[in-house]
Each structure stands twice: as C-alpha cells, then as structure tokens.
Coordinates of C-alpha atoms in Angstrom, one line a residue:
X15 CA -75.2 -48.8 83.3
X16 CA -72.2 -46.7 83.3
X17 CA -70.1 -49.9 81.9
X18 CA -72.1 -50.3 79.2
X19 CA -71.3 -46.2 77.9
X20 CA -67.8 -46.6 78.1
X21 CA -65.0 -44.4 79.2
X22 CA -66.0 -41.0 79.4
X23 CA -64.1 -39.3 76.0
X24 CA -65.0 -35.8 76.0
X25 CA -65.8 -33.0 78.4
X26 CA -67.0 -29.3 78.1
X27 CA -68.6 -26.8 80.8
X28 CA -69.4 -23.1 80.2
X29 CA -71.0 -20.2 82.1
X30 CA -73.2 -17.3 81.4
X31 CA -74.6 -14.1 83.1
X32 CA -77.4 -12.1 82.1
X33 CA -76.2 -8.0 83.5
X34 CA -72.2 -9.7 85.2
X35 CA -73.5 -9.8 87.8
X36 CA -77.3 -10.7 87.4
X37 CA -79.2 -13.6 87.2
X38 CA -76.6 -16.6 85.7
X39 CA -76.2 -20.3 84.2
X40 CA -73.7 -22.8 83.6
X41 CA -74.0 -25.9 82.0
X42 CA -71.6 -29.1 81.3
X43 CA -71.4 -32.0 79.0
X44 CA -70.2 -35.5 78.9
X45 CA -69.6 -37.2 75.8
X46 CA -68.9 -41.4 76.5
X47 CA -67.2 -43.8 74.4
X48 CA -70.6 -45.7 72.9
X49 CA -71.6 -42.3 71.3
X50 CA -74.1 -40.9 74.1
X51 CA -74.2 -37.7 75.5
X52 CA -74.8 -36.3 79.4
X53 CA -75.6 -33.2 79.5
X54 CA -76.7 -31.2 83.1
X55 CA -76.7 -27.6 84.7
X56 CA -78.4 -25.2 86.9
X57 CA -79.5 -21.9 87.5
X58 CA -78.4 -18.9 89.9
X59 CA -80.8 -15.9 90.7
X60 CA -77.5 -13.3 91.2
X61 CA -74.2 -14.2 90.2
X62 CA -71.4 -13.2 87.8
X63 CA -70.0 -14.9 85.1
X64 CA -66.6 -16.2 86.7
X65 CA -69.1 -18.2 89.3
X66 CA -70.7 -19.7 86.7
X67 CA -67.8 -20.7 84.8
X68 CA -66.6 -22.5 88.2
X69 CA -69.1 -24.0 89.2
X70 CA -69.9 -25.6 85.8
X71 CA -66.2 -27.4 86.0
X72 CA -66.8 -28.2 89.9
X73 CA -70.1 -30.0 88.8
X74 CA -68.4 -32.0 85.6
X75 CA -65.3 -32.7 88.1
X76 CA -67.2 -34.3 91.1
X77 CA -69.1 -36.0 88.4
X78 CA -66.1 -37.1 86.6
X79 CA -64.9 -39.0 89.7
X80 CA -66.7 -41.5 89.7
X81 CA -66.7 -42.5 86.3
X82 CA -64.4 -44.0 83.9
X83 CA -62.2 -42.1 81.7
X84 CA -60.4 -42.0 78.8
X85 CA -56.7 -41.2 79.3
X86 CA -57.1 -39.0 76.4
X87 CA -59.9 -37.0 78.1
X88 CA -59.4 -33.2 78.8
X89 CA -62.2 -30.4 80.0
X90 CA -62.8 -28.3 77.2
X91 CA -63.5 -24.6 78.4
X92 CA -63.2 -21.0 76.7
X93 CA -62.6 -19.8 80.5
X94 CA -59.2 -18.8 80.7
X95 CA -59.9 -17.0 83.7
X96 CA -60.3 -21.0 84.9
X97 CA -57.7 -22.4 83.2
X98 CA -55.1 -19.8 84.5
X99 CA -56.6 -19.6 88.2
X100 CA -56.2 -23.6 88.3
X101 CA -53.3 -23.9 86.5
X102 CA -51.0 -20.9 87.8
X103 CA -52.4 -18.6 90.5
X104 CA -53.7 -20.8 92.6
X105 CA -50.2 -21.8 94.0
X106 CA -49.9 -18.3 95.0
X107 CA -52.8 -17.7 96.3
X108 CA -52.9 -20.9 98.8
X109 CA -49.0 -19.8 100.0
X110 CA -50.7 -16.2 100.4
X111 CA -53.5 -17.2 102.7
X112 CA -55.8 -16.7 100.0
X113 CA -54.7 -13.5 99.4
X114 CA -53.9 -12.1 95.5
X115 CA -50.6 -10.1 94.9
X116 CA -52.0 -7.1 96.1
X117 CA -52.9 -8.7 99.3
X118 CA -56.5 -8.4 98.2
X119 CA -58.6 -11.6 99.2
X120 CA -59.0 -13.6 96.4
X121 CA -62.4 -13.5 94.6
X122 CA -64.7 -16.8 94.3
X123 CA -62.6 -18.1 97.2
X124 CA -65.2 -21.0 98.2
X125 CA -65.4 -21.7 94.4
X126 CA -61.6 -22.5 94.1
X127 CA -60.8 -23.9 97.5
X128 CA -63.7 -26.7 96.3
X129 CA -61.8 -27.1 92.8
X130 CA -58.6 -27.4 94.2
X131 CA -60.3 -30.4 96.2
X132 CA -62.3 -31.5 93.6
X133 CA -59.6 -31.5 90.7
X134 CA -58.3 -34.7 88.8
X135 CA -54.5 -35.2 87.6
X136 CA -55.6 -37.0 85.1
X137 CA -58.4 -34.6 83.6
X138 CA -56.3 -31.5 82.1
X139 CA -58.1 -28.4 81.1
X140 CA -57.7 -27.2 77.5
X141 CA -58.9 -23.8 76.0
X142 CA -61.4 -23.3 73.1
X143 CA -62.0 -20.4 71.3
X144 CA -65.9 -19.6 72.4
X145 CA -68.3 -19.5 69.2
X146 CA -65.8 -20.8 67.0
X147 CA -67.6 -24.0 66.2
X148 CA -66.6 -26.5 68.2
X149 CA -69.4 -28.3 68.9
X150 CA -69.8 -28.8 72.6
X151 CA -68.5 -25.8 73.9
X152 CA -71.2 -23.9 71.6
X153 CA -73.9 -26.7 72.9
X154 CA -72.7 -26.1 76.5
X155 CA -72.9 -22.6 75.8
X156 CA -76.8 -22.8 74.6
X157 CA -77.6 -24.6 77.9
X158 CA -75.8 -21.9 80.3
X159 CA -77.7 -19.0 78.3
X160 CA -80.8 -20.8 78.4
X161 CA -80.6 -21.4 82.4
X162 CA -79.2 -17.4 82.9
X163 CA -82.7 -16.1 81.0
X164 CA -85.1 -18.2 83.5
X165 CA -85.7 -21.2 80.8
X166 CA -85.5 -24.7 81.2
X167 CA -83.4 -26.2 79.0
X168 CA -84.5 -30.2 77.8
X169 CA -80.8 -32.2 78.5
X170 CA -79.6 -34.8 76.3
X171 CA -79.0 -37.9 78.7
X172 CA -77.3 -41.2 77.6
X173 CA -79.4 -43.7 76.0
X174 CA -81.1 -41.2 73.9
X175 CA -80.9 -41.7 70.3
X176 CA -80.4 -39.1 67.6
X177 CA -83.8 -37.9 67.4
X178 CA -84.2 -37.1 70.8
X179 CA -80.6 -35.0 70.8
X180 CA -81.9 -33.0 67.9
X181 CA -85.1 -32.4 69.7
X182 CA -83.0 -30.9 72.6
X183 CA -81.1 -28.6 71.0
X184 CA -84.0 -27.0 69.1
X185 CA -86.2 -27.1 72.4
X186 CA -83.2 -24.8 73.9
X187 CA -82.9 -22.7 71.2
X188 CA -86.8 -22.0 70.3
X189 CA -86.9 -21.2 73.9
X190 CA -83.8 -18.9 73.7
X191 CA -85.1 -17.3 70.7
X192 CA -87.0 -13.5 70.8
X193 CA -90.9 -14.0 70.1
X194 CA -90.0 -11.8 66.9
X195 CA -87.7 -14.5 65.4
X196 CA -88.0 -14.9 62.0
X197 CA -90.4 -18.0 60.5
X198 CA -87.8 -18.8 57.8
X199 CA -85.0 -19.4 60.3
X200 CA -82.9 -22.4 59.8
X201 CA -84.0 -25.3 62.2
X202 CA -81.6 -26.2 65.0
X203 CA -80.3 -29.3 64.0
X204 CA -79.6 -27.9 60.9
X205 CA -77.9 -25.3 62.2
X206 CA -75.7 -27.1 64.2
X207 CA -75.1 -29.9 61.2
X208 CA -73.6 -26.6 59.5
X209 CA -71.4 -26.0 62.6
X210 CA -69.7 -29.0 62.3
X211 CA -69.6 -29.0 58.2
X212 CA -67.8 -25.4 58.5
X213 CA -65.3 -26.8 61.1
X214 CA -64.4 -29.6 58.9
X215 CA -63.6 -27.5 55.8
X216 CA -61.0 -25.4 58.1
X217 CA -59.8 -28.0 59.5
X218 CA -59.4 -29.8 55.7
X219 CA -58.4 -26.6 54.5
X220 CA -55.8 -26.1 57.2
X221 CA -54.3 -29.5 57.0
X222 CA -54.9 -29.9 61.2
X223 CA -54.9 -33.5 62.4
X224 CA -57.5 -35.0 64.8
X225 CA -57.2 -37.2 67.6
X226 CA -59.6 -39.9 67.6
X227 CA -61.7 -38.1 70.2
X228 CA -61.9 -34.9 68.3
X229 CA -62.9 -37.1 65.4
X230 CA -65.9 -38.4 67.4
X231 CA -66.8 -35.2 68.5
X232 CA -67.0 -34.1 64.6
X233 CA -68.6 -36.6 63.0
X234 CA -70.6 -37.8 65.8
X235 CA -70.1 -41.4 65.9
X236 CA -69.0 -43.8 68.6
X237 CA -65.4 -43.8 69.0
X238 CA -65.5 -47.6 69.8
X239 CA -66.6 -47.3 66.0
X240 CA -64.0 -45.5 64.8
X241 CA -61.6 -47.1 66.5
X242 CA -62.0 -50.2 64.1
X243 CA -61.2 -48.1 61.3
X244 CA -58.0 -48.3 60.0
X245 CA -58.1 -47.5 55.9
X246 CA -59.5 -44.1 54.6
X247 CA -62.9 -43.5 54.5
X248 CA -65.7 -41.0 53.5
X249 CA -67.9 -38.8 55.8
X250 CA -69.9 -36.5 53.7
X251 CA -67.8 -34.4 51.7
X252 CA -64.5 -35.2 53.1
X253 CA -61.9 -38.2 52.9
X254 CA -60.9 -38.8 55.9
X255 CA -57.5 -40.8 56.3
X256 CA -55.1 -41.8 59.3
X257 CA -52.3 -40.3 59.5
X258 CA -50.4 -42.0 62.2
X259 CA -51.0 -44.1 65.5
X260 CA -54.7 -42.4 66.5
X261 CA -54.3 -39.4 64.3
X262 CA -56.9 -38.6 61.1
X263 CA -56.9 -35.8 58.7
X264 CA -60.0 -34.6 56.3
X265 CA -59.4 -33.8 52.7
X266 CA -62.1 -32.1 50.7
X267 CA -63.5 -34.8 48.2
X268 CA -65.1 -33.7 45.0
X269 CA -67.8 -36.6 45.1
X270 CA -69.1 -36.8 49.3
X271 CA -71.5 -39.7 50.4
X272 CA -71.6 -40.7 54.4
X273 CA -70.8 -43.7 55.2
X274 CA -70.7 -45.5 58.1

C-alpha cells in the first residue's frame, strides 16, 4: 500500500497547550508523492507546550522510518525551541550528562534522549513562521488545538479524495469553534482555499521560487503530476513557469482559469 503513495514529500508536526502547562495536543502530517495526505496525533491531560511540540516530531520520525522518502523531504516546524535543541544544544547537553549550562538538568530529558534515537540524517528540520499561511503547519496546528480542548479531531488518511479532506478540516474547525460563532462565517474549505490564494500572491509578488514540493503543497496536486510538467502553465490566477532544474515561480495573470 505504501508503494502505491509514493515517497513521502512533505512533513509538518505542531503542538499546543491549553494554560502551558495544562491539558495539551500535538499533531503531525504526511503529505506522499501520489497527492494523499496522513494525518495523526493525540492528546495529553497535563503537559506544556515544548512536550507537545516533541512528541509530535518523535511520532512523524518513528513513523518516517519506515517509509519511503523523498530526498528533498524536510520536517516543517515553527518550534525553534525544537529545531535549536536538536540541532545545537543537544551536543552539549549529552557531553554534560544531561545537564544545561548552568548545570541544571535539562528539561524534557526523556523527550530528547528518544529524538536523539529516533532522528533521521536524511530528514532535516526547517522553520516556518506559525500562522503565516503555509498550509500544513496551520492544518497541523488546527489538529493539535483541537486535541489540547478535549475534541476529536476527524484525520485525513491516504486514499481519501478531496471531498473527504475538506470534510476534515471543517469537522475540526466547527468543533474548535465557540457555540457563539457567527452563522455567516466563511466555510472551512473556503477558508483554507483563501490561505493558499494569499500565499501565492506573496509569493508572486515577492518573486520567491518553489521547489517542486512546495509547489505540491500550494496547489495541491500530485507531484508525480507536476513532475511531467515542463512548459508554463496556469493555476487559477497565476502563470506558473520553471525557472531552472526543479524550480517554479508564479506571476500574477490578468485572465486565471485552473488547469490541470
């Protein structure tokens, strides 16, 4: 089964508390090369926030072993309490005894001793802004928030279609939402549609390239898909063209359609 999804492309993981510390959730997301999307996460009754945002990359990196991946692949966080711990302290730590600079013992010491086990030299971490509109990190970040309040979230799992994704992300979010919210409020899907439309006009805007990965994530199409493109094409109301060996850039168009 895991053959016929591909490589896995993309990765995200977040964490949230409700109080830091308090009752918490993380979440984590796998996006595969045939388009579909793995989604899973978990609850904890009294936690903090740091916990959850380990234990969300501990879960996506023992589940990471054992599948295929993209050489491209990295593990999108906005933790930089993660990245830093994994990718600078924990040297010091580990020659310390487990002991900070101070001579304190580290904090969420069971946490990073199983990450340092559980890490992959191939899977690097890289930061993203939280609520910036990237697109997984702010689904990853719905899920987490949804487990921290006492909900259960419904989890995209590969071999769902579109319908059933949409349906997920507005089952977390109706659930999320006060009992006060609104009638007129936009529907999820929507919502998230205009996400990934306002990304694409900064990044068009900008003039920032995308790897073919981060293309997939934007328009959300199978990068086995994209991967046959090779001329300029049109994806709603952008132009998008290669600019290189696996490198696209969007340009505002005056006339969008979506093609596929």
């Amino acid at each position: 089964m895991a053959e016929s999804r591909g490589r896995v492309v993309a990765a995200a993981t977040d964490g949230a508390c409700s109080g830091n510390p308090g009752p918490g959730g993380w979440a984590a997301l796998l996006r595969y090369e045939d388009g579909s999307v793995e989604e899973f996460g978990g609850h904890d009754g009294a936690t903090t926030n740091n916990r959850m945002e380990l234990k969300a990359a501990l879960e996506l990196l023992q589940r990471l072993s054992d599948l295929p991946r993209h050489p491209d692949l990295t593990l999108r966080t906005d933790s930089k309490y993660l990245i830093d711990g994994l990718g600078s302290w924990m040297k010091g730590w580990k020659r310390k005894g487990w002991k900070t600079a101070a001579g304190k013992p580290v904090l969420n010491q069971d946490l990073w001793q199983a990450l340092d086990q559980a890490r992959l030299t191939d899977v690097p971490l890289t930061y993203v802004k939280g609520h910036s509109g990237d697109p997984d990190n702010d689904r990853v970040d719905q899920i987490a928030v949804a487990y921290s309040r006492g909900l259960q979230p419904s989890l995209r799992q590969p071999g769902d279609g579109p319908a059933a994704a949409a349906a997920s992300t507005s089952k977390v979010q109706s659930k999320a939402e006060p009992a006060s919210a609104p009638e007129e409020a936009a529907p999820a899907p929507l919502v998230g549609l205009l996400s990934r439309l306002e990304l694409a006009d900064r990044l068009a805007t900008g003039g920032y390239s995308l790897s073919l990965i981060e293309l997939a994530q934007l328009v959300e199409q199978p990068l086995r898909q994209l991967e046959s493109r090779s001329e300029p094409w049109r994806w709603r109301d952008w132009l998008v063209e290669p600019i290189g060996t696996d490198r696209w850039r969007l340009y505002r168009s005056e006339a969008g359609s979506e093609q596929t």
